[in-house]
């Protein structure tokens, strides 16, 4: 357990920093590359703890995965959907995205698997997803009253289902798409609110047939011969978000973030800060094999409060800690409406954020469907803070520390390794003392 001692001075941002490759896209690229026939070459892969767990799991399931850590490349030789039977459980630690998507992958294998997780993930609910995958014809048996360990035996006769999304959750949607690709009939997902669409994009890129209409996503049966592909992963917008928030709040800042992913289902924060009165420059927009990206240019700007609607929430789900910090420093009140689905998914994150921000003198109200943060809250350090082993809380607290000259400790800072192991080093490259 490592403590991080913050500096007793304020900083501003200057220069340029390249954020690592997108975690959500990387999880999926490994899975599709592993399921496909042939070789997949991935560039700009980020070696973070969460992704190392996914690599290990799919190596155990038979994929040959070669990693070139120095130049962030990965080569995968897929198993052509012939997953390897195992005589031991698959360990997935606390990786929620892996848990959800792996459940979908295993739904179509007739091998019997046991999936085990870490303490935190074993408590994260999964019954909703499991009931849907069972409806398709796969078997899921928890071995305790917790969500994990889970014994899974899939089927080679999966039937497509029609699912009226009652909660907006990309992981459930993605899991059903991964199962639906191998089903004998179409799977239809009637959408509640759009969520991140990396799975739909990559499924089609690797040869599946997923049609996306505004109201309904259809996974067409009979298109399961996935072929290995080459792809470059854009910078993770959720990692860029730390620098966006920090630079906006630190007077005199100007920073450039090159080649950041600009997938519209991920960049909700850009709309939120625009509503709060700020503009982020976007230059050199482009698209690589599968995803749009561009350079972000951020300057410090004054912000005012705003109301964030329920339909915006899925596009800012990982940025909520940073939005709470931004809101506390803006003028006027900010409300995030319609967070009920988020509350179901990551209620501990919301409660832990509130606890840690309070130690910095920032009050954040968390209700079961709304977050309220008043503006003009001066940071007053009352106590050392703790990441609660949550990478996004850890990094938000690092950004808060540069806004005050009152030093404090951030306990369990190693949580940042989950999604951005080089964050502290990168941050120090672009911070200058005010
Ligand atoms: O599918 C994904 O890669 C993710 C989905 C998000 O959760 P939702 O499933 O609630 O959208 C988010 O919390 C997580 O960081 C990654
Ligand atoms: C919650 C997150 O990811 P996961 O669901 O994969 O744990 C996250 O990256 O913030």
Coordinates of C-alpha atoms and ligand atoms in Angstrom, one line a residue:
X1 CA 0.0 0.0 0.0
X2 CA 1.7 3.2 -1.1
X3 CA 1.0 6.7 0.0
X4 CA 1.6 9.7 -2.3
X5 CA 2.6 12.9 -0.7
X6 CA 1.3 15.9 -2.6
X7 CA 3.3 19.1 -3.0
X8 CA 2.6 22.2 -0.8
X9 CA 2.2 24.4 -3.8
X10 CA -0.2 25.1 -6.6
X11 CA 0.7 24.2 -10.2
X12 CA -0.4 24.9 -13.7
X13 CA -0.3 22.8 -16.9
X14 CA 2.1 23.6 -19.7
X15 CA 3.2 21.5 -22.7
X16 CA 2.0 18.3 -24.3
X17 CA 1.4 14.8 -23.0
X18 CA 0.3 11.7 -24.9
X19 CA -2.1 9.6 -22.9
X20 CA -2.0 5.8 -23.2
X21 CA -4.3 3.7 -25.4
X22 CA -7.9 3.3 -24.6
X23 CA -8.6 0.6 -22.0
X24 CA -12.2 -0.2 -23.1
X25 CA -11.1 -0.6 -26.7
X26 CA -8.1 -2.7 -25.7
X27 CA -10.2 -5.1 -23.7
X28 CA -12.3 -5.7 -26.8
X29 CA -9.4 -5.9 -29.2
X30 CA -7.9 -8.7 -27.2
X31 CA -11.2 -10.6 -27.1
X32 CA -12.0 -10.3 -30.8
X33 CA -8.4 -11.0 -31.7
X34 CA -8.5 -14.1 -29.5
X35 CA -11.8 -15.4 -30.9
X36 CA -10.9 -14.7 -34.5
X37 CA -9.1 -17.0 -37.0
X38 CA -5.7 -15.7 -38.0
X39 CA -3.5 -12.9 -36.6
X40 CA -4.4 -9.5 -35.1
X41 CA -1.9 -6.8 -34.8
X42 CA -2.6 -4.1 -32.2
X43 CA -0.7 -0.8 -32.0
X44 CA -0.6 1.7 -29.1
X45 CA -1.7 -0.9 -26.6
X46 CA -1.5 0.2 -23.0
X47 CA 0.0 -2.1 -20.5
X48 CA -2.2 -1.5 -17.4
X49 CA -3.1 -3.9 -14.7
X50 CA -6.7 -4.4 -15.9
X51 CA -5.5 -5.3 -19.4
X52 CA -2.8 -7.7 -18.1
X53 CA -5.6 -9.7 -16.5
X54 CA -7.5 -9.9 -19.8
X55 CA -4.3 -10.9 -21.7
X56 CA -3.7 -13.7 -19.1
X57 CA -7.3 -14.9 -19.3
X58 CA -7.3 -15.2 -23.1
X59 CA -3.9 -16.8 -23.2
X60 CA -5.3 -19.5 -20.9
X61 CA -8.2 -19.9 -23.3
X62 CA -5.7 -20.7 -26.0
X63 CA -4.9 -17.5 -27.8
X64 CA -1.2 -16.9 -28.6
X65 CA -0.5 -13.3 -27.4
X66 CA 2.9 -11.7 -28.0
X67 CA 3.6 -8.3 -26.4
X68 CA 6.2 -5.7 -27.3
X69 CA 5.9 -3.5 -24.2
X70 CA 8.6 -1.1 -25.4
X71 CA 6.7 0.0 -28.5
X72 CA 3.2 -0.8 -27.2
X73 CA 2.5 -3.4 -29.8
X74 CA 0.6 -6.7 -29.4
X75 CA 0.2 -9.6 -31.8
X76 CA -2.6 -12.1 -31.2
X77 CA -3.0 -15.5 -33.0
X78 CA -6.7 -16.3 -32.5
X79 CA -8.3 -19.7 -31.7
X80 CA -11.1 -19.4 -34.3
X81 CA -13.6 -19.7 -31.5
X82 CA -12.1 -23.0 -30.3
X83 CA -11.6 -22.0 -26.7
X84 CA -9.3 -24.2 -24.7
X85 CA -10.9 -26.3 -21.9
X86 CA -9.3 -25.6 -18.5
X87 CA -8.8 -27.7 -15.4
X88 CA -8.5 -24.7 -13.2
X89 CA -10.5 -21.5 -12.5
X90 CA -10.0 -18.3 -14.6
X91 CA -8.9 -15.5 -12.3
X92 CA -10.1 -12.1 -13.3
X93 CA -9.3 -10.0 -10.2
X94 CA -11.5 -6.9 -10.0
X95 CA -11.8 -6.2 -13.7
X96 CA -15.5 -5.4 -14.3
X97 CA -15.4 -5.1 -18.1
X98 CA -13.5 -8.4 -18.4
X99 CA -16.1 -10.1 -16.1
X100 CA -19.1 -8.9 -18.1
X101 CA -17.6 -9.5 -21.6
X102 CA -16.0 -12.8 -20.7
X103 CA -19.4 -14.1 -19.5
X104 CA -20.7 -13.4 -23.0
X105 CA -17.7 -15.0 -24.7
X106 CA -18.0 -18.2 -22.6
X107 CA -21.8 -18.4 -23.3
X108 CA -21.1 -20.0 -26.7
X109 CA -18.4 -22.5 -25.6
X110 CA -19.6 -26.0 -24.5
X111 CA -16.6 -26.3 -22.2
X112 CA -17.2 -25.9 -18.4
X113 CA -15.3 -23.0 -16.8
X114 CA -15.1 -21.5 -13.3
X115 CA -14.5 -17.7 -13.1
X116 CA -13.1 -16.3 -9.9
X117 CA -12.7 -12.6 -9.0
X118 CA -11.3 -10.3 -6.5
X119 CA -13.1 -9.2 -3.3
X120 CA -14.6 -6.0 -4.9
X121 CA -15.7 -7.6 -8.1
X122 CA -17.2 -10.6 -6.3
X123 CA -19.6 -8.1 -4.7
X124 CA -20.5 -6.2 -7.9
X125 CA -24.0 -7.4 -9.1
X126 CA -24.1 -9.5 -12.2
X127 CA -27.5 -11.3 -11.9
X128 CA -29.1 -9.1 -14.5
X129 CA -26.6 -10.1 -17.2
X130 CA -26.6 -13.7 -16.1
X131 CA -30.4 -14.0 -16.4
X132 CA -30.1 -12.7 -20.0
X133 CA -27.3 -15.0 -21.0
X134 CA -29.3 -17.9 -19.4
X135 CA -32.3 -17.0 -21.6
X136 CA -30.0 -17.4 -24.6
X137 CA -29.3 -21.0 -23.5
X138 CA -26.0 -20.9 -21.4
X139 CA -25.6 -22.1 -17.9
X140 CA -24.3 -20.0 -15.0
X141 CA -24.1 -21.3 -11.5
X142 CA -22.6 -19.2 -8.7
X143 CA -20.8 -21.3 -6.1
X144 CA -21.6 -18.9 -3.3
X145 CA -24.2 -16.3 -2.6
X146 CA -21.8 -13.7 -4.2
X147 CA -21.6 -12.8 -7.8
X148 CA -18.3 -14.7 -8.2
X149 CA -17.0 -17.5 -8.3
X150 CA -19.3 -18.5 -11.2
X151 CA -19.4 -21.8 -13.0
X152 CA -20.3 -21.4 -16.6
X153 CA -21.1 -23.9 -19.3
X154 CA -22.1 -22.4 -22.6
X155 CA -24.0 -23.9 -25.5
X156 CA -23.4 -24.4 -29.2
X157 CA -27.1 -23.9 -29.7
X158 CA -27.5 -20.4 -28.3
X159 CA -30.8 -18.6 -29.3
X160 CA -30.9 -14.9 -29.9
X161 CA -33.1 -12.8 -27.5
X162 CA -34.8 -9.5 -27.7
X163 CA -33.7 -7.4 -24.7
X164 CA -35.5 -4.2 -23.8
X165 CA -32.6 -2.4 -22.0
X166 CA -33.9 -1.4 -18.6
X167 CA -30.5 0.0 -17.5
X168 CA -28.1 1.8 -19.7
X169 CA -25.0 -0.3 -19.4
X170 CA -22.3 -0.8 -22.0
X171 CA -20.9 -3.9 -20.4
X172 CA -24.3 -5.8 -20.5
X173 CA -24.8 -4.7 -24.1
X174 CA -21.3 -5.8 -25.0
X175 CA -21.7 -9.2 -23.4
X176 CA -24.9 -9.9 -25.2
X177 CA -23.3 -8.9 -28.6
X178 CA -20.4 -11.3 -27.9
X179 CA -22.8 -14.1 -27.1
X180 CA -25.2 -13.1 -30.0
X181 CA -22.5 -13.4 -32.6
X182 CA -22.5 -17.2 -32.1
X183 CA -26.2 -17.6 -31.6
X184 CA -28.4 -19.5 -34.1
X185 CA -30.9 -16.6 -34.3
X186 CA -30.7 -12.8 -34.2
X187 CA -30.3 -10.9 -30.9
X188 CA -32.1 -7.6 -30.7
X189 CA -31.2 -4.9 -28.1
X190 CA -33.9 -2.3 -27.7
X191 CA -32.0 0.6 -26.3
X192 CA -32.8 2.7 -23.3
X193 CA -30.0 5.2 -23.7
X194 CA -26.9 4.9 -26.0
X195 CA -23.8 3.7 -24.3
X196 CA -20.1 3.3 -25.4
X197 CA -20.2 1.5 -28.8
X198 CA -16.7 0.0 -29.1
X199 CA -18.1 -3.5 -29.2
X200 CA -20.4 -2.8 -32.1
X201 CA -17.6 -1.2 -34.0
X202 CA -15.0 -3.9 -33.4
X203 CA -17.5 -6.8 -34.0
X204 CA -18.2 -5.5 -37.5
X205 CA -14.5 -4.8 -38.1
X206 CA -13.6 -8.4 -37.3
X207 CA -16.4 -9.8 -39.6
X208 CA -19.6 -10.1 -37.5
X209 CA -22.8 -8.4 -38.6
X210 CA -24.2 -6.0 -36.1
X211 CA -26.6 -3.3 -37.4
X212 CA -27.1 -0.2 -35.2
X213 CA -30.2 1.8 -35.6
X214 CA -31.2 4.7 -33.2
X215 CA -33.6 2.5 -31.3
X216 CA -32.3 -1.1 -31.8
X217 CA -29.1 -3.0 -32.2
X218 CA -29.3 -6.3 -34.1
X219 CA -26.7 -9.0 -33.9
X220 CA -27.4 -11.1 -37.0
X221 CA -26.8 -14.8 -36.7
X222 CA -24.6 -16.6 -39.2
X223 CA -21.7 -14.2 -39.2
X224 CA -19.4 -15.8 -36.6
X225 CA -16.3 -16.4 -38.8
X226 CA -14.2 -13.6 -37.3
X227 CA -10.9 -12.8 -39.1
X228 CA -7.8 -11.3 -37.5
X229 CA -7.3 -7.6 -38.2
X230 CA -4.8 -4.8 -37.7
X231 CA -5.8 -1.8 -35.5
X232 CA -4.4 1.1 -33.7
X233 CA -5.9 2.1 -30.4
X234 CA -6.5 5.8 -29.9
X235 CA -5.6 7.6 -26.6
X236 CA -8.0 6.9 -23.8
X237 CA -10.3 9.9 -23.4
X238 CA -11.0 9.0 -19.8
X239 CA -7.2 9.4 -19.2
X240 CA -7.2 12.6 -21.1
X241 CA -10.0 13.8 -18.9
X242 CA -7.7 14.3 -15.9
X243 CA -5.6 16.8 -17.8
X244 CA -8.7 18.5 -19.2
X245 CA -10.1 19.1 -15.8
X246 CA -6.8 20.1 -14.3
X247 CA -5.9 22.5 -17.0
X248 CA -9.4 24.1 -17.0
X249 CA -9.1 24.7 -13.2
X250 CA -5.4 25.9 -13.0
X251 CA -5.1 29.5 -14.1
X252 CA -2.5 30.1 -16.7
X253 CA -2.6 26.5 -18.0
X254 CA -2.4 25.5 -21.7
X255 CA -1.9 21.9 -22.7
X256 CA -2.1 19.7 -25.8
X257 CA -3.1 16.1 -25.8
X258 CA -2.4 14.4 -29.1
X259 CA -4.3 11.6 -30.8
X260 CA -7.0 11.2 -28.1
X261 CA -10.0 9.0 -29.0
X262 CA -13.0 11.2 -30.0
X263 CA -15.7 8.5 -30.1
X264 CA -18.9 10.4 -29.5
X265 CA -20.1 7.8 -26.9
X266 CA -17.0 8.6 -24.8
X267 CA -16.5 12.4 -25.0
X268 CA -19.5 13.6 -23.0
X269 CA -17.2 15.6 -20.8
X270 CA -16.5 18.0 -23.7
X271 CA -20.2 18.8 -23.8
X272 CA -20.4 19.2 -20.1
X273 CA -17.5 21.7 -19.8
X274 CA -19.0 23.5 -22.8
X275 CA -22.3 23.8 -20.9
X276 CA -20.1 25.1 -18.0
X277 CA -18.7 27.9 -20.2
X278 CA -15.5 26.4 -21.5
X279 CA -14.3 25.4 -24.9
X280 CA -11.8 22.7 -25.7
X281 CA -9.9 23.0 -29.0
X282 CA -9.9 20.0 -31.3
X283 CA -7.3 19.8 -34.0
X284 CA -6.1 17.3 -36.6
X285 CA -9.3 15.2 -36.4
X286 CA -8.8 11.9 -38.1
X287 CA -9.9 8.3 -38.1
X288 CA -7.7 5.2 -37.9
X289 CA -8.8 1.7 -38.8
X290 CA -11.8 1.8 -36.5
X291 CA -12.0 4.8 -34.2
X292 CA -11.9 8.7 -34.6
X293 CA -9.2 10.6 -32.8
X294 CA -7.7 14.1 -32.7
X295 CA -5.5 16.6 -30.7
X296 CA -7.2 18.3 -27.7
X297 CA -6.0 21.8 -26.8
X298 CA -7.1 23.0 -23.3
X299 CA -6.7 26.4 -21.7
X300 CA -7.7 27.5 -18.2
X301 CA -11.2 28.9 -18.2
X302 CA -13.7 30.1 -15.7
X303 CA -16.6 27.7 -15.3
X304 CA -20.2 28.0 -14.1
X305 CA -22.6 25.4 -12.8
X306 CA -24.9 23.4 -15.1
X307 CA -27.5 20.6 -15.2
X308 CA -26.3 17.4 -16.7
X309 CA -29.2 15.3 -18.1
X310 CA -29.8 11.6 -17.7
X311 CA -29.1 11.0 -21.4
X312 CA -25.6 12.5 -21.0
X313 CA -24.7 10.2 -18.1
X314 CA -23.6 7.1 -20.0
X315 CA -21.1 9.3 -22.0
X316 CA -19.5 10.7 -18.8
X317 CA -19.8 7.6 -16.6
X318 CA -16.0 7.4 -15.9
X319 CA -15.6 11.1 -15.6
X320 CA -18.0 11.7 -12.7
X321 CA -15.3 12.1 -10.1
X322 CA -13.6 14.8 -12.2
X323 CA -17.0 16.5 -12.9
X324 CA -17.6 16.7 -9.2
X325 CA -14.3 18.4 -8.7
X326 CA -14.9 20.8 -11.7
X327 CA -18.4 21.6 -10.3
X328 CA -17.0 22.4 -6.8
X329 CA -14.7 25.1 -8.3
X330 CA -17.3 26.5 -10.7
X331 CA -19.6 29.4 -9.9
X332 CA -23.1 28.2 -9.1
X333 CA -24.6 24.7 -8.6
X334 CA -24.2 21.7 -10.8
X335 CA -26.7 18.8 -10.9
X336 CA -26.1 15.4 -12.5
X337 CA -29.5 13.9 -13.1
X338 CA -30.5 10.3 -13.8
X339 CA -27.6 8.6 -12.2
X340 CA -29.8 5.6 -11.0
X341 CA -28.2 3.1 -13.4
X342 CA -24.7 4.4 -12.5
X343 CA -25.6 4.0 -8.9
X344 CA -26.4 0.4 -9.5
X345 CA -23.1 -0.2 -11.3
X346 CA -20.7 1.8 -9.2
X347 CA -22.4 3.0 -6.0
X348 CA -19.2 2.4 -4.0
X349 CA -17.3 4.8 -6.2
X350 CA -20.0 7.6 -5.7
X351 CA -20.0 7.1 -1.9
X352 CA -16.2 6.9 -1.7
X353 CA -15.8 10.1 -3.8
X354 CA -18.1 11.9 -1.5
X355 CA -16.1 10.7 1.5
X356 CA -12.8 11.8 0.1
X357 CA -13.9 15.1 -1.3
X358 CA -15.3 16.0 2.1
X359 CA -11.8 15.5 3.6
X360 CA -10.7 18.3 1.2
X361 CA -13.6 20.5 2.3
X362 CA -15.7 19.8 -0.8
X363 CA -19.4 18.8 -0.2
X364 CA -21.0 16.5 -2.8
X365 CA -24.6 15.4 -2.3
X366 CA -25.3 11.8 -3.6
X367 CA -28.9 10.7 -3.9
X368 CA -30.1 7.5 -5.6
X369 CA -30.8 9.4 -8.8
X370 CA -29.0 12.7 -8.6
X371 CA -25.6 14.2 -7.6
X372 CA -25.6 17.9 -6.5
X373 CA -22.4 19.9 -6.1
X374 CA -22.4 23.6 -5.1
X375 CA -19.9 25.8 -6.7
X376 CA -17.2 28.1 -5.2
X377 CA -16.1 25.5 -2.7
X378 CA -12.6 26.4 -1.5
X379 CA -10.3 23.4 -1.0
X380 CA -9.6 23.1 2.7
X381 CA -7.5 20.1 3.6
X382 CA -8.9 18.5 6.7
X383 CA -7.3 15.0 6.5
X384 CA -5.3 12.7 4.3
X385 CA -7.3 11.0 1.6
X386 CA -7.7 7.4 0.3
X387 CA -8.2 6.0 -3.2
X388 CA -10.3 3.1 -1.9
X389 CA -8.4 1.2 -4.5
X390 CA -10.3 3.1 -7.2
X391 CA -8.1 4.4 -10.0
X392 CA -10.4 7.1 -11.0
X393 CA -10.7 8.4 -7.4
X394 CA -6.9 8.3 -7.0
X395 CA -6.3 10.3 -10.2
X396 CA -9.1 12.8 -9.4
X397 CA -7.4 13.4 -6.0
X398 CA -4.1 14.0 -7.7
X399 CA -5.7 16.7 -9.8
X400 CA -7.3 18.2 -6.7
X401 CA -3.9 18.4 -5.1
X402 CA -2.5 20.8 -7.7
X403 CA -5.3 23.3 -7.0
X404 CA -4.1 23.9 -3.4
X405 CA -0.9 24.7 -1.6
X406 CA -2.0 22.6 1.4
X407 CA -0.2 19.2 1.2
X408 CA -1.9 15.9 2.0
X409 CA -1.3 12.1 1.5
X410 CA -3.2 10.0 -1.0
X411 CA -3.3 6.5 0.4
X412 CA -3.3 3.5 -1.9
X413 CA -2.1 5.5 -4.9
X414 CA -1.1 2.3 -6.6
X415 CA -4.8 2.0 -7.7
X416 CA -3.9 4.2 -10.7
X417 CA -2.0 1.2 -12.2
X418 CA -5.4 -0.3 -13.1
X419 CA -5.8 2.1 -16.0
X420 CA -2.8 4.4 -16.2
X421 CA 0.5 3.2 -14.6
X422 CA 2.5 6.1 -15.9
X423 CA 0.1 8.8 -14.7
X424 CA 2.2 10.4 -12.0
X425 CA 5.3 10.6 -14.3
X426 CA 3.2 12.0 -17.2
X427 CA 1.6 14.5 -14.9
X428 CA 5.0 15.8 -13.6
X429 CA 6.1 16.3 -17.2
X430 CA 3.4 19.0 -17.8
X431 CA 3.1 20.6 -14.3
X432 CA 4.9 23.9 -13.6
X433 CA 4.9 25.7 -10.3
X434 CA 2.7 28.8 -10.4
Ligands
LIG1 O1 -17.7 -1.4 -21.3 C1 -16.7 -0.8 -20.8 O2 -15.5 -0.9 -21.2 C2 -16.9 0.1 -19.7 C3 -18.1 0.5 -19.4 C4 -18.5 1.5 -18.4 O3 -19.4 0.9 -17.6 P1 -20.9 0.8 -18.2 O4 -21.0 -0.7 -18.5 O5 -21.8 1.2 -17.0 O6 -21.1 1.7 -19.4 C5 -17.3 2.0 -17.5 O7 -17.7 2.1 -16.2 C6 -16.1 1.1 -17.6 O8 -15.0 2.0 -17.4 C7 -15.7 0.5 -18.8
LIG2 C1 -15.3 0.9 -13.7 C2 -14.3 0.8 -14.6 O1 -13.9 -0.3 -15.3 P1 -14.4 -1.7 -15.0 O2 -15.9 -1.7 -15.0 O3 -13.7 -2.5 -16.1 O4 -13.8 -2.1 -13.6 C3 -13.5 2.0 -14.9 O5 -12.6 1.9 -15.7 O6 -13.7 3.1 -14.3

